[in-house]
């Protein structure tokens, strides 16, 4: 593999699950960018947001993307907000293929409503406002997500099927 494969998509889109399996299938390393940041900072993403704020986290995220872009090719799961920065998007596109895991709003809401506490962006949102919040944030972000090189639905299929379809698409792209 000559370039990285980056996975983007909203929280709950399945980036880490699909990413791990894709890396295994291609026999390359898997990197979860949030885990890299947590390891370097010796704190959780939740703690970083709480103690240092969102823009501090975004700077760490940008630094981590710059660093990883120069490493040996790997499958990299990005955080859901990682390509809101045009500069991050540019670094990503220059160093790899960007794969968008596309999941419907309803599925995202169902996946996220029981998994809020580990996700600082939605942890504080009152239950009754969660659907509207996710809908708004997704619509703000979808324009950036659509700049990906590959679109992959990840609705309800088994992760291995999703991986197989990514691999087929990569072959078509001569990757
Ligand atoms: C974020 C998504 C998270 C993590 C951070 C911010 C976002 O990653 O980077 O909490 O802005 O959507 P996941 O998409 O892997 O949950």
PDB file of C-alpha atoms and ligand atoms in Angstrom:
ATOM      1  CA  UNK A   1       0.000   0.000   0.000  1.00  0.00           C
ATOM      2  CA  UNK A   2       1.491   3.337  -1.092  1.00  0.00           C
ATOM      3  CA  UNK A   3      -0.860   5.767   0.615  1.00  0.00           C
ATOM      4  CA  UNK A   4      -3.006   5.958   3.721  1.00  0.00           C
ATOM      5  CA  UNK A   5      -6.650   5.000   3.805  1.00  0.00           C
ATOM      6  CA  UNK A   6      -8.515   7.504   5.975  1.00  0.00           C
ATOM      7  CA  UNK A   7     -12.022   6.833   7.270  1.00  0.00           C
ATOM      8  CA  UNK A   8     -14.383   9.717   7.982  1.00  0.00           C
ATOM      9  CA  UNK A   9     -18.039   9.876   8.973  1.00  0.00           C
ATOM     10  CA  UNK A  10     -20.227  11.063  11.817  1.00  0.00           C
ATOM     11  CA  UNK A  11     -19.827   9.725  15.361  1.00  0.00           C
ATOM     12  CA  UNK A  12     -21.344   6.252  15.354  1.00  0.00           C
ATOM     13  CA  UNK A  13     -20.734   5.684  11.635  1.00  0.00           C
ATOM     14  CA  UNK A  14     -18.522   2.678  12.404  1.00  0.00           C
ATOM     15  CA  UNK A  15     -15.115   4.127  11.516  1.00  0.00           C
ATOM     16  CA  UNK A  16     -13.185   2.170  14.142  1.00  0.00           C
ATOM     17  CA  UNK A  17     -14.978  -1.144  13.598  1.00  0.00           C
ATOM     18  CA  UNK A  18     -14.677  -1.022   9.819  1.00  0.00           C
ATOM     19  CA  UNK A  19     -11.164   0.455  10.007  1.00  0.00           C
ATOM     20  CA  UNK A  20      -9.789  -2.364  12.154  1.00  0.00           C
ATOM     21  CA  UNK A  21     -11.217  -4.997   9.851  1.00  0.00           C
ATOM     22  CA  UNK A  22     -10.068  -3.192   6.714  1.00  0.00           C
ATOM     23  CA  UNK A  23      -6.523  -2.960   8.098  1.00  0.00           C
ATOM     24  CA  UNK A  24      -6.557  -6.659   8.975  1.00  0.00           C
ATOM     25  CA  UNK A  25      -7.795  -7.539   5.498  1.00  0.00           C
ATOM     26  CA  UNK A  26      -5.098  -5.439   3.821  1.00  0.00           C
ATOM     27  CA  UNK A  27      -2.469  -6.532   6.317  1.00  0.00           C
ATOM     28  CA  UNK A  28      -1.468  -3.001   7.319  1.00  0.00           C
ATOM     29  CA  UNK A  29      -1.509  -1.146  10.635  1.00  0.00           C
ATOM     30  CA  UNK A  30      -4.716   0.364  12.025  1.00  0.00           C
ATOM     31  CA  UNK A  31      -4.549   3.768  13.719  1.00  0.00           C
ATOM     32  CA  UNK A  32      -7.416   5.327  15.657  1.00  0.00           C
ATOM     33  CA  UNK A  33      -6.579   9.015  15.741  1.00  0.00           C
ATOM     34  CA  UNK A  34      -8.535   9.696  18.947  1.00  0.00           C
ATOM     35  CA  UNK A  35      -6.601   6.909  20.675  1.00  0.00           C
ATOM     36  CA  UNK A  36      -3.303   8.422  19.496  1.00  0.00           C
ATOM     37  CA  UNK A  37      -4.321  11.762  21.040  1.00  0.00           C
ATOM     38  CA  UNK A  38      -5.438  10.075  24.273  1.00  0.00           C
ATOM     39  CA  UNK A  39      -2.146   8.195  24.534  1.00  0.00           C
ATOM     40  CA  UNK A  40      -0.057  11.286  23.903  1.00  0.00           C
ATOM     41  CA  UNK A  41      -2.035  13.423  26.338  1.00  0.00           C
ATOM     42  CA  UNK A  42      -2.480  10.690  28.927  1.00  0.00           C
ATOM     43  CA  UNK A  43      -6.135  11.641  29.193  1.00  0.00           C
ATOM     44  CA  UNK A  44      -9.412  10.748  27.565  1.00  0.00           C
ATOM     45  CA  UNK A  45     -11.005  12.807  24.786  1.00  0.00           C
ATOM     46  CA  UNK A  46     -13.764  13.647  27.289  1.00  0.00           C
ATOM     47  CA  UNK A  47     -11.236  15.004  29.798  1.00  0.00           C
ATOM     48  CA  UNK A  48      -9.420  17.021  27.131  1.00  0.00           C
ATOM     49  CA  UNK A  49     -12.672  18.695  26.037  1.00  0.00           C
ATOM     50  CA  UNK A  50     -13.672  19.315  29.643  1.00  0.00           C
ATOM     51  CA  UNK A  51     -10.351  20.591  30.950  1.00  0.00           C
ATOM     52  CA  UNK A  52      -8.827  22.321  27.925  1.00  0.00           C
ATOM     53  CA  UNK A  53     -11.761  23.005  25.615  1.00  0.00           C
ATOM     54  CA  UNK A  54     -12.799  22.126  22.088  1.00  0.00           C
ATOM     55  CA  UNK A  55     -10.324  24.334  20.225  1.00  0.00           C
ATOM     56  CA  UNK A  56      -7.406  22.844  22.165  1.00  0.00           C
ATOM     57  CA  UNK A  57      -8.630  19.399  21.120  1.00  0.00           C
ATOM     58  CA  UNK A  58      -8.909  20.542  17.483  1.00  0.00           C
ATOM     59  CA  UNK A  59      -5.291  21.708  17.557  1.00  0.00           C
ATOM     60  CA  UNK A  60      -4.161  18.333  18.923  1.00  0.00           C
ATOM     61  CA  UNK A  61      -6.195  16.676  16.191  1.00  0.00           C
ATOM     62  CA  UNK A  62      -4.554  18.813  13.492  1.00  0.00           C
ATOM     63  CA  UNK A  63      -1.082  18.029  14.886  1.00  0.00           C
ATOM     64  CA  UNK A  64      -1.889  14.310  15.007  1.00  0.00           C
ATOM     65  CA  UNK A  65      -3.071  14.362  11.371  1.00  0.00           C
ATOM     66  CA  UNK A  66       0.118  16.134  10.260  1.00  0.00           C
ATOM     67  CA  UNK A  67       2.261  13.605  12.108  1.00  0.00           C
ATOM     68  CA  UNK A  68       0.454  10.493  10.938  1.00  0.00           C
ATOM     69  CA  UNK A  69       0.321  11.728   7.331  1.00  0.00           C
ATOM     70  CA  UNK A  70       4.099  11.341   7.208  1.00  0.00           C
ATOM     71  CA  UNK A  71       4.171   7.819   8.621  1.00  0.00           C
ATOM     72  CA  UNK A  72       4.097   4.482   6.848  1.00  0.00           C
ATOM     73  CA  UNK A  73       0.748   3.853   5.065  1.00  0.00           C
ATOM     74  CA  UNK A  74      -1.996   2.623   7.381  1.00  0.00           C
ATOM     75  CA  UNK A  75      -5.748   2.574   7.786  1.00  0.00           C
ATOM     76  CA  UNK A  76      -6.644   5.597   9.896  1.00  0.00           C
ATOM     77  CA  UNK A  77      -9.966   6.211  11.641  1.00  0.00           C
ATOM     78  CA  UNK A  78     -10.430   9.980  11.984  1.00  0.00           C
ATOM     79  CA  UNK A  79     -12.687  11.670  14.540  1.00  0.00           C
ATOM     80  CA  UNK A  80     -16.034  12.807  13.140  1.00  0.00           C
ATOM     81  CA  UNK A  81     -15.016  16.484  13.183  1.00  0.00           C
ATOM     82  CA  UNK A  82     -11.527  16.028  11.745  1.00  0.00           C
ATOM     83  CA  UNK A  83     -12.142  17.383   8.239  1.00  0.00           C
ATOM     84  CA  UNK A  84     -14.053  20.499   9.219  1.00  0.00           C
ATOM     85  CA  UNK A  85     -10.675  22.166   8.864  1.00  0.00           C
ATOM     86  CA  UNK A  86      -9.824  22.677   5.180  1.00  0.00           C
ATOM     87  CA  UNK A  87      -6.179  22.421   6.065  1.00  0.00           C
ATOM     88  CA  UNK A  88      -6.669  18.986   7.636  1.00  0.00           C
ATOM     89  CA  UNK A  89      -8.643  17.907   4.585  1.00  0.00           C
ATOM     90  CA  UNK A  90      -5.801  19.017   2.312  1.00  0.00           C
ATOM     91  CA  UNK A  91      -3.162  17.088   4.300  1.00  0.00           C
ATOM     92  CA  UNK A  92      -5.398  14.009   4.283  1.00  0.00           C
ATOM     93  CA  UNK A  93      -6.102  14.150   0.538  1.00  0.00           C
ATOM     94  CA  UNK A  94      -2.425  14.659  -0.256  1.00  0.00           C
ATOM     95  CA  UNK A  95      -1.364  11.650   1.782  1.00  0.00           C
ATOM     96  CA  UNK A  96      -4.155   9.175   1.099  1.00  0.00           C
ATOM     97  CA  UNK A  97      -7.630   8.191   0.013  1.00  0.00           C
ATOM     98  CA  UNK A  98     -10.545   9.499   2.061  1.00  0.00           C
ATOM     99  CA  UNK A  99     -13.413   7.060   2.605  1.00  0.00           C
ATOM    100  CA  UNK A 100     -16.767   8.337   3.875  1.00  0.00           C
ATOM    101  CA  UNK A 101     -18.868   5.913   5.886  1.00  0.00           C
ATOM    102  CA  UNK A 102     -22.361   7.111   5.182  1.00  0.00           C
ATOM    103  CA  UNK A 103     -25.113   6.286   7.678  1.00  0.00           C
ATOM    104  CA  UNK A 104     -28.676   7.663   7.770  1.00  0.00           C
ATOM    105  CA  UNK A 105     -29.711  10.183  10.418  1.00  0.00           C
ATOM    106  CA  UNK A 106     -32.141   7.730  11.999  1.00  0.00           C
ATOM    107  CA  UNK A 107     -29.511   5.021  12.369  1.00  0.00           C
ATOM    108  CA  UNK A 108     -27.015   7.504  13.815  1.00  0.00           C
ATOM    109  CA  UNK A 109     -29.565   8.690  16.370  1.00  0.00           C
ATOM    110  CA  UNK A 110     -30.317   5.109  17.377  1.00  0.00           C
ATOM    111  CA  UNK A 111     -26.654   4.219  17.711  1.00  0.00           C
ATOM    112  CA  UNK A 112     -25.733   7.395  19.601  1.00  0.00           C
ATOM    113  CA  UNK A 113     -28.593   7.788  22.051  1.00  0.00           C
ATOM    114  CA  UNK A 114     -27.308   4.972  24.235  1.00  0.00           C
ATOM    115  CA  UNK A 115     -23.677   5.883  23.892  1.00  0.00           C
ATOM    116  CA  UNK A 116     -23.462   9.537  24.813  1.00  0.00           C
ATOM    117  CA  UNK A 117     -21.232   9.654  27.829  1.00  0.00           C
ATOM    118  CA  UNK A 118     -18.058   8.750  25.961  1.00  0.00           C
ATOM    119  CA  UNK A 119     -18.775  11.419  23.380  1.00  0.00           C
ATOM    120  CA  UNK A 120     -18.117  14.916  24.668  1.00  0.00           C
ATOM    121  CA  UNK A 121     -19.881  16.609  21.763  1.00  0.00           C
ATOM    122  CA  UNK A 122     -23.235  15.128  22.775  1.00  0.00           C
ATOM    123  CA  UNK A 123     -22.705  14.180  26.422  1.00  0.00           C
ATOM    124  CA  UNK A 124     -24.295  17.382  27.763  1.00  0.00           C
ATOM    125  CA  UNK A 125     -27.193  17.617  25.322  1.00  0.00           C
ATOM    126  CA  UNK A 126     -30.555  16.979  27.043  1.00  0.00           C
ATOM    127  CA  UNK A 127     -32.207  13.797  25.843  1.00  0.00           C
ATOM    128  CA  UNK A 128     -35.160  15.610  24.226  1.00  0.00           C
ATOM    129  CA  UNK A 129     -32.822  17.834  22.199  1.00  0.00           C
ATOM    130  CA  UNK A 130     -30.520  15.086  21.009  1.00  0.00           C
ATOM    131  CA  UNK A 131     -32.266  14.268  17.718  1.00  0.00           C
ATOM    132  CA  UNK A 132     -32.338  17.888  16.569  1.00  0.00           C
ATOM    133  CA  UNK A 133     -28.747  18.414  17.675  1.00  0.00           C
ATOM    134  CA  UNK A 134     -27.490  15.410  15.697  1.00  0.00           C
ATOM    135  CA  UNK A 135     -29.564  16.438  12.670  1.00  0.00           C
ATOM    136  CA  UNK A 136     -28.101  19.965  12.704  1.00  0.00           C
ATOM    137  CA  UNK A 137     -24.525  18.889  13.218  1.00  0.00           C
ATOM    138  CA  UNK A 138     -24.784  16.254  10.498  1.00  0.00           C
ATOM    139  CA  UNK A 139     -26.187  18.771   8.028  1.00  0.00           C
ATOM    140  CA  UNK A 140     -23.372  21.201   8.895  1.00  0.00           C
ATOM    141  CA  UNK A 141     -20.797  18.511   8.225  1.00  0.00           C
ATOM    142  CA  UNK A 142     -22.165  16.582   5.325  1.00  0.00           C
ATOM    143  CA  UNK A 143     -20.782  19.037   2.757  1.00  0.00           C
ATOM    144  CA  UNK A 144     -17.254  18.271   3.976  1.00  0.00           C
ATOM    145  CA  UNK A 145     -17.913  14.516   4.207  1.00  0.00           C
ATOM    146  CA  UNK A 146     -18.992  14.570   0.562  1.00  0.00           C
ATOM    147  CA  UNK A 147     -15.517  15.701  -0.449  1.00  0.00           C
ATOM    148  CA  UNK A 148     -14.344  12.123   0.220  1.00  0.00           C
ATOM    149  CA  UNK A 149     -12.956  10.000  -2.611  1.00  0.00           C
ATOM    150  CA  UNK A 150     -15.173   7.004  -1.823  1.00  0.00           C
ATOM    151  CA  UNK A 151     -18.694   6.834  -0.409  1.00  0.00           C
ATOM    152  CA  UNK A 152     -19.562   3.679   1.468  1.00  0.00           C
ATOM    153  CA  UNK A 153     -22.983   3.012   2.994  1.00  0.00           C
ATOM    154  CA  UNK A 154     -22.653   1.460   6.456  1.00  0.00           C
ATOM    155  CA  UNK A 155     -26.263   1.068   7.440  1.00  0.00           C
ATOM    156  CA  UNK A 156     -26.865  -2.424   8.675  1.00  0.00           C
ATOM    157  CA  UNK A 157     -24.532  -4.670   6.766  1.00  0.00           C
ATOM    158  CA  UNK A 158     -21.968  -6.771   8.564  1.00  0.00           C
ATOM    159  CA  UNK A 159     -18.625  -4.945   8.809  1.00  0.00           C
ATOM    160  CA  UNK A 160     -16.928  -7.629   6.704  1.00  0.00           C
ATOM    161  CA  UNK A 161     -19.343  -6.934   3.822  1.00  0.00           C
ATOM    162  CA  UNK A 162     -18.571  -3.240   4.062  1.00  0.00           C
ATOM    163  CA  UNK A 163     -14.861  -4.009   3.998  1.00  0.00           C
ATOM    164  CA  UNK A 164     -15.302  -6.234   0.938  1.00  0.00           C
ATOM    165  CA  UNK A 165     -17.087  -3.444  -0.902  1.00  0.00           C
ATOM    166  CA  UNK A 166     -14.337  -0.953   0.031  1.00  0.00           C
ATOM    167  CA  UNK A 167     -11.672  -3.334  -1.253  1.00  0.00           C
ATOM    168  CA  UNK A 168     -13.574  -3.745  -4.556  1.00  0.00           C
ATOM    169  CA  UNK A 169     -13.851   0.029  -4.931  1.00  0.00           C
ATOM    170  CA  UNK A 170     -10.145   0.441  -4.203  1.00  0.00           C
ATOM    171  CA  UNK A 171      -9.314  -2.056  -6.944  1.00  0.00           C
ATOM    172  CA  UNK A 172     -11.429   0.026  -9.356  1.00  0.00           C
ATOM    173  CA  UNK A 173      -9.495   3.104  -8.270  1.00  0.00           C
ATOM    174  CA  UNK A 174      -6.252   1.246  -9.012  1.00  0.00           C
ATOM    175  CA  UNK A 175      -5.228   1.703  -5.397  1.00  0.00           C
TER     176      UNK A 175
HETATM  177  C1  LIG B   1     -15.857  14.282  17.441  1.00  0.00           C
HETATM  178  C2  LIG B   1     -15.870  12.924  17.256  1.00  0.00           C
HETATM  179  C3  LIG B   1     -15.103  12.007  18.088  1.00  0.00           C
HETATM  180  C4  LIG B   1     -13.912  12.700  18.740  1.00  0.00           C
HETATM  181  C5  LIG B   1     -14.339  13.947  19.416  1.00  0.00           C
HETATM  182  C6  LIG B   1     -15.014  14.932  18.470  1.00  0.00           C
HETATM  183  C7  LIG B   1     -16.689  15.129  16.551  1.00  0.00           C
HETATM  184  O1  LIG B   1     -14.652  10.906  17.314  1.00  0.00           O
HETATM  185  O2  LIG B   1     -12.921  13.006  17.798  1.00  0.00           O
HETATM  186  O3  LIG B   1     -15.222  13.577  20.439  1.00  0.00           O
HETATM  187  O4  LIG B   1     -16.502  16.356  16.541  1.00  0.00           O
HETATM  188  O5  LIG B   1     -17.556  14.575  15.830  1.00  0.00           O
HETATM  189  P1  LIG B   1     -15.632   9.749  16.759  1.00  0.00           P
HETATM  190  O6  LIG B   1     -16.265  10.252  15.488  1.00  0.00           O
HETATM  191  O7  LIG B   1     -14.710   8.613  16.491  1.00  0.00           O
HETATM  192  O8  LIG B   1     -16.638   9.461  17.810  1.00  0.00           O
END
